[in-house]
mmCIF file of C-alpha atoms and ligand atoms in Angstrom:
data_model
loop_
_atom_site.group_PDB
_atom_site.id
_atom_site.type_symbol
_atom_site.label_atom_id
_atom_site.label_comp_id
_atom_site.label_asym_id
_atom_site.label_seq_id
_atom_site.Cartn_x
_atom_site.Cartn_y
_atom_site.Cartn_z
ATOM 1 C CA MET I 1 -16.458 59.111 31.579
ATOM 2 C CA ASP I 2 -19.839 57.825 30.409
ATOM 3 C CA GLY I 3 -19.714 54.581 32.318
ATOM 4 C CA ASN I 4 -22.334 54.546 34.930
ATOM 5 C CA GLU I 5 -25.180 56.874 34.001
ATOM 6 C CA PRO I 6 -28.386 54.913 33.457
ATOM 7 C CA ALA I 7 -28.752 56.486 29.954
ATOM 8 C CA ALA I 8 -25.285 55.237 28.990
ATOM 9 C CA SER I 9 -25.820 51.729 30.260
ATOM 10 C CA ASN I 10 -29.165 51.521 28.306
ATOM 11 C CA GLU I 11 -27.143 52.580 25.230
ATOM 12 C CA HIS I 12 -24.819 49.591 25.760
ATOM 13 C CA ASP I 13 -27.733 47.219 26.444
ATOM 14 C CA ALA I 14 -29.429 48.263 23.149
ATOM 15 C CA ARG I 15 -26.203 47.706 21.277
ATOM 16 C CA ARG I 16 -25.674 44.201 22.804
ATOM 17 C CA GLN I 17 -29.321 43.426 21.916
ATOM 18 C CA ALA I 18 -28.578 44.410 18.268
ATOM 19 C CA VAL I 19 -25.694 41.928 18.215
ATOM 20 C CA ALA I 20 -27.740 39.258 19.914
ATOM 21 C CA ALA I 21 -30.485 39.663 17.259
ATOM 22 C CA GLY I 22 -27.875 39.311 14.537
ATOM 23 C CA LEU I 23 -26.342 36.022 15.692
ATOM 24 C CA ALA I 24 -29.001 33.612 14.340
ATOM 25 C CA PRO I 25 -28.952 35.057 10.816
ATOM 26 C CA ARG I 26 -25.186 34.597 10.815
ATOM 27 C CA LYS I 27 -25.561 31.020 12.092
ATOM 28 C CA LEU I 28 -23.584 31.939 15.185
ATOM 29 C CA ASP I 29 -24.165 30.910 18.804
ATOM 30 C CA ALA I 30 -22.032 33.712 20.144
ATOM 31 C CA LEU I 31 -19.741 36.584 19.241
ATOM 32 C CA LEU I 32 -16.359 37.028 21.027
ATOM 33 C CA VAL I 33 -15.073 40.557 21.146
ATOM 34 C CA ALA I 34 -11.518 41.409 22.214
ATOM 35 C CA PHE I 35 -10.788 44.735 20.575
ATOM 36 C CA SER I 36 -11.011 47.613 23.095
ATOM 37 C CA PRO I 37 -13.087 50.174 21.093
ATOM 38 C CA ASN I 38 -15.719 47.453 20.314
ATOM 39 C CA LEU I 39 -15.614 46.165 23.861
ATOM 40 C CA ARG I 40 -16.268 49.714 25.117
ATOM 41 C CA TYR I 41 -19.027 50.254 22.576
ATOM 42 C CA LEU I 42 -20.917 47.047 23.601
ATOM 43 C CA SER I 43 -20.233 46.979 27.353
ATOM 44 C CA GLY I 44 -19.010 50.414 28.574
ATOM 45 C CA PHE I 45 -15.826 48.721 29.850
ATOM 46 C CA THR I 46 -12.810 50.894 29.211
ATOM 47 C CA GLY I 47 -9.951 48.656 30.485
ATOM 48 C CA SER I 48 -7.148 47.400 28.252
ATOM 49 C CA ASN I 49 -7.610 43.712 28.861
ATOM 50 C CA GLY I 50 -11.013 42.093 28.320
ATOM 51 C CA ASN I 51 -12.943 39.550 26.311
ATOM 52 C CA LEU I 52 -16.636 39.875 25.875
ATOM 53 C CA LEU I 53 -18.700 36.732 25.023
ATOM 54 C CA LEU I 54 -22.109 37.649 23.719
ATOM 55 C CA THR I 55 -24.825 34.978 23.235
ATOM 56 C CA PRO I 56 -28.555 35.648 22.708
ATOM 57 C CA ARG I 57 -29.097 35.515 26.451
ATOM 58 C CA ARG I 58 -25.786 36.295 28.132
ATOM 59 C CA SER I 59 -23.147 38.978 28.077
ATOM 60 C CA ILE I 60 -20.050 37.802 29.932
ATOM 61 C CA LEU I 61 -17.090 40.107 30.287
ATOM 62 C CA PHE I 62 -13.754 38.380 31.194
ATOM 63 C CA THR I 63 -10.985 40.575 32.543
ATOM 64 C CA ASP I 64 -8.190 40.542 35.135
ATOM 65 C CA PRO I 65 -8.009 41.497 38.852
ATOM 66 C CA ARG I 66 -6.683 44.951 37.988
ATOM 67 C CA TYR I 67 -10.103 45.757 36.597
ATOM 68 C CA GLN I 68 -12.276 44.272 39.342
ATOM 69 C CA ILE I 69 -13.548 47.579 40.769
ATOM 70 C CA GLN I 70 -13.569 49.387 37.534
ATOM 71 C CA SER I 71 -15.497 46.857 35.553
ATOM 72 C CA ALA I 72 -18.201 46.486 38.223
ATOM 73 C CA GLN I 73 -18.804 50.237 37.820
ATOM 74 C CA GLU I 74 -18.572 50.501 34.152
ATOM 75 C CA THR I 75 -20.634 47.600 32.799
ATOM 76 C CA ALA I 76 -23.918 45.839 33.326
ATOM 77 C CA CYS I 77 -22.553 42.656 31.847
ATOM 78 C CA GLU I 78 -21.758 39.669 34.069
ATOM 79 C CA VAL I 79 -18.077 40.071 34.993
ATOM 80 C CA ARG I 80 -15.638 37.213 35.423
ATOM 81 C CA ILE I 81 -12.333 38.163 37.112
ATOM 82 C CA VAL I 82 -9.714 35.824 35.724
ATOM 83 C CA LYS I 83 -6.240 35.279 37.155
ATOM 84 C CA GLY I 84 -3.927 34.432 34.237
ATOM 85 C CA PRO I 85 -4.815 34.232 30.542
ATOM 86 C CA LEU I 86 -8.398 34.965 29.771
ATOM 87 C CA ALA I 87 -8.516 32.386 26.974
ATOM 88 C CA ALA I 88 -8.835 29.343 29.443
ATOM 89 C CA ALA I 89 -11.801 30.968 31.194
ATOM 90 C CA VAL I 90 -13.473 31.926 27.897
ATOM 91 C CA GLY I 91 -12.982 28.362 26.625
ATOM 92 C CA ALA I 92 -14.493 26.902 29.776
ATOM 93 C CA ALA I 93 -17.514 29.130 29.511
ATOM 94 C CA ILE I 94 -18.002 28.175 25.833
ATOM 95 C CA ALA I 95 -18.028 24.553 26.972
ATOM 96 C CA LYS I 96 -20.335 25.051 29.837
ATOM 97 C CA LEU I 97 -22.894 26.951 27.787
ATOM 98 C CA GLY I 98 -22.651 24.328 25.027
ATOM 99 C CA LEU I 99 -21.871 26.965 22.320
ATOM 100 C CA ARG I 100 -20.795 25.554 18.985
ATOM 101 C CA ARG I 101 -20.174 28.363 16.552
ATOM 102 C CA ILE I 102 -18.356 31.302 18.075
ATOM 103 C CA GLY I 103 -17.884 34.370 15.775
ATOM 104 C CA TYR I 104 -14.674 36.339 16.191
ATOM 105 C CA GLU I 105 -13.281 39.530 14.603
ATOM 106 C CA PRO I 106 -10.419 38.395 12.404
ATOM 107 C CA ALA I 107 -9.067 41.886 11.770
ATOM 108 C CA ARG I 108 -9.186 42.645 15.476
ATOM 109 C CA MET I 109 -7.880 39.563 17.295
ATOM 110 C CA THR I 110 -4.170 38.697 17.796
ATOM 111 C CA CYS I 111 -2.947 35.410 16.464
ATOM 112 C CA ASP I 112 -1.841 34.681 19.971
ATOM 113 C CA LEU I 113 -5.377 34.948 21.467
ATOM 114 C CA PHE I 114 -6.791 33.031 18.534
ATOM 115 C CA ASP I 115 -4.357 30.158 18.997
ATOM 116 C CA SER I 116 -4.811 30.009 22.737
ATOM 117 C CA LEU I 117 -8.611 30.062 22.442
ATOM 118 C CA LYS I 118 -8.575 27.416 19.826
ATOM 119 C CA ALA I 119 -6.491 25.188 22.077
ATOM 120 C CA LYS I 120 -9.061 25.742 24.937
ATOM 121 C CA LEU I 121 -12.223 25.125 22.870
ATOM 122 C CA PRO I 122 -14.258 22.120 23.481
ATOM 123 C CA MET I 123 -14.226 19.417 20.665
ATOM 124 C CA ARG I 124 -17.349 20.436 18.828
ATOM 125 C CA ALA I 125 -16.942 24.237 18.964
ATOM 126 C CA SER I 126 -15.414 26.276 16.189
ATOM 127 C CA LEU I 127 -14.168 29.805 15.789
ATOM 128 C CA GLU I 128 -15.919 31.472 12.715
ATOM 129 C CA PRO I 129 -14.478 34.628 11.185
ATOM 130 C CA CYS I 130 -16.990 37.456 11.226
ATOM 131 C CA PRO I 131 -17.357 38.874 8.597
ATOM 132 C CA PRO I 132 -16.524 35.693 6.705
ATOM 133 C CA PRO I 133 -13.507 35.838 4.333
ATOM 134 C CA GLY I 134 -14.451 36.871 0.783
ATOM 135 C CA GLU I 135 -16.613 39.770 1.989
ATOM 136 C CA ASN I 136 -13.825 42.004 0.579
ATOM 137 C CA GLY I 137 -13.167 45.225 2.358
ATOM 138 C CA ALA I 138 -16.287 44.784 4.494
ATOM 139 C CA ALA I 139 -16.097 46.641 7.746
ATOM 140 C CA GLY I 140 -16.458 44.371 10.809
ATOM 141 C CA TRP I 141 -19.884 43.833 12.171
ATOM 142 C CA VAL I 142 -19.480 45.990 15.280
ATOM 143 C CA GLU I 143 -17.714 48.642 13.252
ATOM 144 C CA GLU I 144 -20.650 48.778 10.979
ATOM 145 C CA LEU I 145 -22.948 49.341 13.949
ATOM 146 C CA ARG I 146 -20.559 52.019 15.202
ATOM 147 C CA MET I 147 -20.706 53.963 11.930
ATOM 148 C CA VAL I 148 -24.100 55.556 12.644
ATOM 149 C CA LYS I 149 -23.825 57.544 15.827
ATOM 150 C CA SER I 150 -26.598 58.039 18.306
ATOM 151 C CA ALA I 151 -27.691 61.560 19.428
ATOM 152 C CA ALA I 152 -25.708 61.099 22.674
ATOM 153 C CA GLU I 153 -22.612 60.128 20.717
ATOM 154 C CA ILE I 154 -22.946 63.111 18.441
ATOM 155 C CA GLU I 155 -23.101 65.367 21.452
ATOM 156 C CA ARG I 156 -19.858 63.832 22.823
ATOM 157 C CA ILE I 157 -18.201 64.328 19.451
ATOM 158 C CA ARG I 158 -19.421 67.895 19.405
ATOM 159 C CA ARG I 159 -17.898 68.521 22.846
ATOM 160 C CA SER I 160 -14.649 66.994 21.737
ATOM 161 C CA VAL I 161 -14.624 69.206 18.626
ATOM 162 C CA GLU I 162 -15.281 72.294 20.681
ATOM 163 C CA THR I 163 -12.483 71.512 23.077
ATOM 164 C CA ASN I 164 -10.170 70.969 20.210
ATOM 165 C CA SER I 165 -11.115 74.266 18.518
ATOM 166 C CA ARG I 166 -10.877 76.168 21.778
ATOM 167 C CA ALA I 167 -7.371 74.775 22.377
ATOM 168 C CA PHE I 168 -6.377 75.847 18.862
ATOM 169 C CA GLU I 169 -7.680 79.445 19.297
ATOM 170 C CA GLN I 170 -5.955 79.883 22.702
ATOM 171 C CA VAL I 171 -2.486 78.619 21.478
ATOM 172 C CA VAL I 172 -2.512 80.171 18.020
ATOM 173 C CA ALA I 173 -3.018 83.616 19.541
ATOM 174 C CA ARG I 174 0.463 83.171 21.110
ATOM 175 C CA VAL I 175 2.350 81.645 18.108
ATOM 176 C CA LYS I 176 5.402 83.623 17.085
ATOM 177 C CA PRO I 177 8.265 83.130 14.607
ATOM 178 C CA GLY I 178 11.108 81.212 16.281
ATOM 179 C CA MET I 179 8.769 78.925 18.257
ATOM 180 C CA LYS I 180 9.624 75.227 17.968
ATOM 181 C CA GLU I 181 7.137 72.947 16.239
ATOM 182 C CA SER I 182 7.398 70.538 19.182
ATOM 183 C CA ASP I 183 6.614 73.316 21.644
ATOM 184 C CA LEU I 184 3.597 74.382 19.637
ATOM 185 C CA ALA I 185 2.374 70.773 19.548
ATOM 186 C CA ALA I 186 2.954 70.462 23.343
ATOM 187 C CA GLU I 187 0.983 73.636 24.034
ATOM 188 C CA LEU I 188 -1.944 72.397 21.961
ATOM 189 C CA GLU I 189 -2.094 69.004 23.742
ATOM 190 C CA TYR I 190 -1.692 70.740 27.191
ATOM 191 C CA ARG I 191 -4.504 73.197 26.453
ATOM 192 C CA MET I 192 -6.824 70.507 25.102
ATOM 193 C CA ARG I 193 -6.363 68.498 28.364
ATOM 194 C CA ARG I 194 -6.951 71.680 30.525
ATOM 195 C CA LEU I 195 -10.202 72.257 28.506
ATOM 196 C CA GLY I 196 -11.602 68.801 29.275
ATOM 197 C CA ALA I 197 -9.971 66.282 26.912
ATOM 198 C CA GLU I 198 -8.609 62.996 28.378
ATOM 199 C CA LYS I 199 -5.792 63.008 25.816
ATOM 200 C CA PRO I 200 -5.025 63.936 22.208
ATOM 201 C CA ALA I 201 -6.862 61.643 19.757
ATOM 202 C CA PHE I 202 -3.541 61.173 17.870
ATOM 203 C CA GLU I 203 -0.098 62.670 17.881
ATOM 204 C CA THR I 204 -0.510 66.293 17.076
ATOM 205 C CA ILE I 205 0.964 67.330 13.693
ATOM 206 C CA VAL I 206 2.800 70.621 13.490
ATOM 207 C CA ALA I 207 5.065 71.071 10.480
ATOM 208 C CA GLY I 208 6.519 74.270 9.170
ATOM 209 C CA GLY I 209 7.886 75.251 5.726
ATOM 210 C CA VAL I 210 8.631 72.545 3.161
ATOM 211 C CA ARG I 211 7.995 69.779 5.736
ATOM 212 C CA SER I 212 4.324 70.840 5.647
ATOM 213 C CA ALA I 213 4.228 68.708 2.463
ATOM 214 C CA TRP I 214 4.577 65.590 4.645
ATOM 215 C CA PRO I 215 0.932 64.671 5.303
ATOM 216 C CA HIS I 216 1.801 62.940 8.581
ATOM 217 C CA ALA I 217 4.833 64.959 9.734
ATOM 218 C CA GLN I 218 5.883 64.664 13.364
ATOM 219 C CA PRO I 219 6.799 67.886 15.129
ATOM 220 C CA THR I 220 10.502 68.482 15.352
ATOM 221 C CA ALA I 221 12.769 70.904 17.203
ATOM 222 C CA ALA I 222 12.764 73.080 14.045
ATOM 223 C CA ARG I 223 11.736 76.654 14.661
ATOM 224 C CA LEU I 224 8.878 78.264 12.754
ATOM 225 C CA GLN I 225 10.263 80.594 10.119
ATOM 226 C CA THR I 226 8.785 83.750 8.778
ATOM 227 C CA GLY I 227 7.641 83.233 5.217
ATOM 228 C CA GLY I 228 6.482 79.742 5.734
ATOM 229 C CA LEU I 229 3.390 77.676 5.860
ATOM 230 C CA VAL I 230 2.608 75.753 9.041
ATOM 231 C CA VAL I 231 0.146 72.835 9.061
ATOM 232 C CA VAL I 232 -1.560 72.048 12.376
ATOM 233 C CA ASP I 233 -3.630 68.866 12.503
ATOM 234 C CA MET I 234 -4.982 68.105 15.907
ATOM 235 C CA GLY I 235 -7.738 66.163 17.647
ATOM 236 C CA ALA I 236 -9.060 65.689 21.119
ATOM 237 C CA MET I 237 -10.283 62.520 22.835
ATOM 238 C CA GLN I 238 -13.093 63.557 25.092
ATOM 239 C CA GLU I 239 -15.631 61.369 26.922
ATOM 240 C CA GLY I 240 -14.086 58.553 24.731
ATOM 241 C CA TYR I 241 -14.841 60.295 21.420
ATOM 242 C CA ALA I 242 -12.430 61.817 18.897
ATOM 243 C CA SER I 243 -12.370 65.076 17.040
ATOM 244 C CA ASP I 244 -10.065 66.013 14.145
ATOM 245 C CA MET I 245 -9.228 69.285 12.575
ATOM 246 C CA THR I 246 -6.511 70.669 10.298
ATOM 247 C CA ARG I 247 -5.806 74.396 9.900
ATOM 248 C CA MET I 248 -3.017 76.352 8.219
ATOM 249 C CA LEU I 249 -0.959 79.197 9.548
ATOM 250 C CA TYR I 250 1.335 81.504 7.556
ATOM 251 C CA LEU I 251 4.068 83.489 9.221
ATOM 252 C CA GLY I 252 4.440 86.719 7.320
ATOM 253 C CA LEU I 253 2.600 87.737 4.155
ATOM 254 C CA PRO I 254 1.832 84.929 1.783
ATOM 255 C CA GLY I 255 2.743 85.260 -1.986
ATOM 256 C CA ALA I 256 0.519 84.624 -4.919
ATOM 257 C CA LYS I 257 1.233 80.880 -5.205
ATOM 258 C CA VAL I 258 0.312 80.225 -1.478
ATOM 259 C CA LYS I 259 -2.937 82.259 -1.821
ATOM 260 C CA ARG I 260 -3.892 80.551 -5.053
ATOM 261 C CA THR I 261 -3.215 77.073 -3.736
ATOM 262 C CA TYR I 262 -4.928 77.776 -0.448
ATOM 263 C CA ARG I 263 -8.024 78.996 -2.265
ATOM 264 C CA ALA I 264 -8.074 75.823 -4.500
ATOM 265 C CA VAL I 265 -7.899 73.553 -1.403
ATOM 266 C CA LEU I 266 -10.583 75.567 0.429
ATOM 267 C CA GLU I 267 -12.921 75.363 -2.607
ATOM 268 C CA SER I 268 -12.247 71.668 -2.800
ATOM 269 C CA GLN I 269 -13.157 71.199 0.844
ATOM 270 C CA LEU I 270 -16.324 73.265 0.481
ATOM 271 C CA ALA I 271 -17.346 71.295 -2.632
ATOM 272 C CA ALA I 272 -16.883 67.966 -0.769
ATOM 273 C CA ILE I 273 -18.905 69.284 2.216
ATOM 274 C CA ASP I 274 -21.578 70.318 -0.201
ATOM 275 C CA ALA I 275 -21.729 66.744 -1.653
ATOM 276 C CA VAL I 276 -22.319 65.267 1.809
ATOM 277 C CA ARG I 277 -25.840 64.042 2.403
ATOM 278 C CA ALA I 278 -27.600 60.835 3.479
ATOM 279 C CA GLY I 279 -27.651 58.453 0.434
ATOM 280 C CA ALA I 280 -24.655 59.968 -1.310
ATOM 281 C CA SER I 281 -21.759 57.521 -1.919
ATOM 282 C CA THR I 282 -18.478 58.235 -0.250
ATOM 283 C CA ALA I 283 -16.789 58.044 -3.629
ATOM 284 C CA ARG I 284 -19.007 60.847 -4.845
ATOM 285 C CA VAL I 285 -17.982 63.097 -1.949
ATOM 286 C CA ASP I 286 -14.281 62.256 -2.678
ATOM 287 C CA GLY I 287 -14.875 63.004 -6.441
ATOM 288 C CA ALA I 288 -16.341 66.442 -5.563
ATOM 289 C CA ALA I 289 -13.099 67.398 -3.808
ATOM 290 C CA ARG I 290 -10.896 65.954 -6.554
ATOM 291 C CA LYS I 291 -12.854 67.687 -9.296
ATOM 292 C CA VAL I 292 -11.981 71.221 -7.938
ATOM 293 C CA LEU I 293 -8.333 70.290 -7.525
ATOM 294 C CA ARG I 294 -8.215 68.916 -11.071
ATOM 295 C CA ALA I 295 -9.605 72.176 -12.413
ATOM 296 C CA ASN I 296 -6.691 73.878 -10.592
ATOM 297 C CA GLY I 297 -4.119 71.409 -11.914
ATOM 298 C CA LEU I 298 -3.549 70.133 -8.353
ATOM 299 C CA ASP I 299 -5.347 66.707 -8.377
ATOM 300 C CA ARG I 300 -1.999 64.740 -8.562
ATOM 301 C CA ALA I 301 -0.818 66.555 -5.468
ATOM 302 C CA PHE I 302 -3.802 65.237 -3.537
ATOM 303 C CA ILE I 303 -2.440 61.850 -2.340
ATOM 304 C CA HIS I 304 -4.849 60.573 0.241
ATOM 305 C CA SER I 305 -8.581 60.062 0.637
ATOM 306 C CA THR I 306 -10.981 62.951 1.382
ATOM 307 C CA GLY I 307 -11.850 61.854 4.807
ATOM 308 C CA HIS I 308 -12.699 59.117 7.330
ATOM 309 C CA GLY I 309 -15.283 58.267 9.951
ATOM 310 C CA LEU I 310 -14.378 58.972 13.573
ATOM 311 C CA GLY I 311 -15.892 58.204 16.958
ATOM 312 C CA LEU I 312 -14.438 55.876 19.597
ATOM 313 C CA GLU I 313 -11.396 55.720 17.271
ATOM 314 C CA ILE I 314 -9.806 58.577 15.279
ATOM 315 C CA HIS I 315 -9.992 56.506 12.087
ATOM 316 C CA GLU I 316 -12.996 54.223 11.597
ATOM 317 C CA PRO I 317 -15.365 53.341 8.756
ATOM 318 C CA PRO I 318 -16.541 54.754 6.406
ATOM 319 C CA ARG I 319 -13.562 55.897 4.398
ATOM 320 C CA ILE I 320 -14.248 58.740 2.000
ATOM 321 C CA GLY I 321 -11.993 57.707 -0.880
ATOM 322 C CA LYS I 322 -12.003 57.195 -4.656
ATOM 323 C CA ARG I 323 -13.070 53.585 -4.516
ATOM 324 C CA ASP I 324 -15.296 53.486 -1.457
ATOM 325 C CA LYS I 325 -18.914 52.792 -2.136
ATOM 326 C CA THR I 326 -20.473 53.141 1.276
ATOM 327 C CA ARG I 327 -23.627 55.177 1.148
ATOM 328 C CA LEU I 328 -23.559 57.910 3.695
ATOM 329 C CA GLN I 329 -26.315 57.730 6.399
ATOM 330 C CA ALA I 330 -27.665 60.338 8.631
ATOM 331 C CA GLY I 331 -25.733 60.264 11.952
ATOM 332 C CA MET I 332 -22.396 59.247 10.510
ATOM 333 C CA ALA I 333 -19.563 61.488 11.829
ATOM 334 C CA ILE I 334 -16.852 61.972 9.178
ATOM 335 C CA THR I 335 -13.996 64.337 8.380
ATOM 336 C CA ILE I 336 -13.557 66.182 5.057
ATOM 337 C CA GLU I 337 -9.908 67.005 4.559
ATOM 338 C CA PRO I 338 -8.594 67.427 1.105
ATOM 339 C CA GLY I 339 -4.933 68.572 0.819
ATOM 340 C CA VAL I 340 -2.229 69.132 -1.643
ATOM 341 C CA TYR I 341 1.442 68.322 -1.105
ATOM 342 C CA LEU I 342 4.132 69.961 -3.346
ATOM 343 C CA GLU I 343 7.715 68.962 -2.699
ATOM 344 C CA GLY I 344 9.947 71.987 -2.070
ATOM 345 C CA PHE I 345 6.936 74.256 -1.573
ATOM 346 C CA GLY I 346 4.858 72.822 1.244
ATOM 347 C CA GLY I 347 1.511 71.210 1.917
ATOM 348 C CA ILE I 348 -1.935 72.692 2.531
ATOM 349 C CA ARG I 349 -4.822 70.807 4.119
ATOM 350 C CA ILE I 350 -8.080 71.962 5.619
ATOM 351 C CA GLU I 351 -10.105 69.609 7.745
ATOM 352 C CA ASP I 352 -13.413 69.725 9.485
ATOM 353 C CA THR I 353 -15.455 67.219 11.448
ATOM 354 C CA VAL I 354 -18.963 66.982 10.157
ATOM 355 C CA VAL I 355 -22.176 64.930 10.865
ATOM 356 C CA VAL I 356 -24.224 63.613 7.925
ATOM 357 C CA THR I 357 -27.849 64.691 7.948
ATOM 358 C CA GLU I 358 -30.765 63.757 5.612
ATOM 359 C CA ARG I 359 -30.329 66.813 3.529
ATOM 360 C CA GLY I 360 -26.655 67.582 3.877
ATOM 361 C CA CYS I 361 -24.465 67.876 6.892
ATOM 362 C CA GLU I 362 -23.771 69.774 10.032
ATOM 363 C CA ILE I 363 -20.267 71.168 10.268
ATOM 364 C CA LEU I 364 -19.305 70.663 13.891
ATOM 365 C CA THR I 365 -15.891 72.488 13.663
ATOM 366 C CA PRO I 366 -16.519 76.205 14.660
ATOM 367 C CA THR I 367 -12.991 77.442 13.637
ATOM 368 C CA GLY I 368 -12.753 79.923 10.770
ATOM 369 C CA LYS I 369 -11.121 78.583 7.634
ATOM 370 C CA ASP I 370 -9.076 81.538 6.493
ATOM 371 C CA LEU I 371 -5.344 81.095 6.198
ATOM 372 C CA ARG I 372 -4.200 82.372 9.678
ATOM 373 C CA LEU I 373 -1.588 85.099 9.218
ATOM 374 C CA ILE I 374 0.923 85.368 12.131
HETATM 375 ZN ZN1 LIG H 1 -6.587 65.415 11.016
HETATM 376 ZN ZN1 LIG H 2 -8.394 63.214 9.746
#
């Protein structure tokens, strides 16, 4: 938990000040945040039910009695404990403070909360979508702030990555043919918890044989067979921050096609990593991965984007895809994960978590990238 250390609360204060300073240019009197990762980012509060009303001078967190003790410890914001729906209390505060234009996060607020807030607003107040409609594909304001990580956040991501890789090594050493995919996934999640993670960052993917060609396969009761690829895609959530890694196992001795395809994916991943630096567009990084696969006749089997940002969420901006024009900035934490998926053969993906630097990137993932032979 990062809640109560002075450094962490300064971190949250600084973020709220950044939002407060951005209100006037957006012609807003306040921003209302209801989305948990954004709430946590701005206030330190980790509960599941909360609304944060930010004005240039006030930060008020509304939550329910279950979080009375927790919120007092986690956040330096003014806390209002509300019995019943939060919207009524938020509406009353908006009226009392005389706020007129209240920004909200359209991609992050339920219709239900929007409607009840609207019903509770004083006559002259309005809810303003932020970002405004028409800013196509724009990341939310808070998400944009979240893209570039502080040194403290990068250290948390690094610890999450290390836990994840340690769990992988400890479990892979004991993998044998005949083991169930679901047992392997369970072992990985158990080990990451024992090593310091709060939980997995997403449902661990373990898929053997031809099912490795499903990029988001869920583990089944199928047993790992000799003569088959196994994809392992796993991530830890530690101190609130995600890690993400994909590695490939092979049970037995791989044939020429497996080796050739693996080499192409690895070269593609290395080329994309090489293209990462502050100022490079995300499309360019994606293009570097695609170019290598094209040269190997595999580009049509690469059916997703090259990577994504990660932090308080496992998937957050920027996306590293064909049509994404975000310029990378030093301090962004992203994944690089090209893959190819061939029906009837299997899939191969290799994924690291990296941090963008001025001149390139730092690869956080310490795990070796050879095909693991079991
Ligand atoms: Zn992954
Ligand atoms: Zn990923």
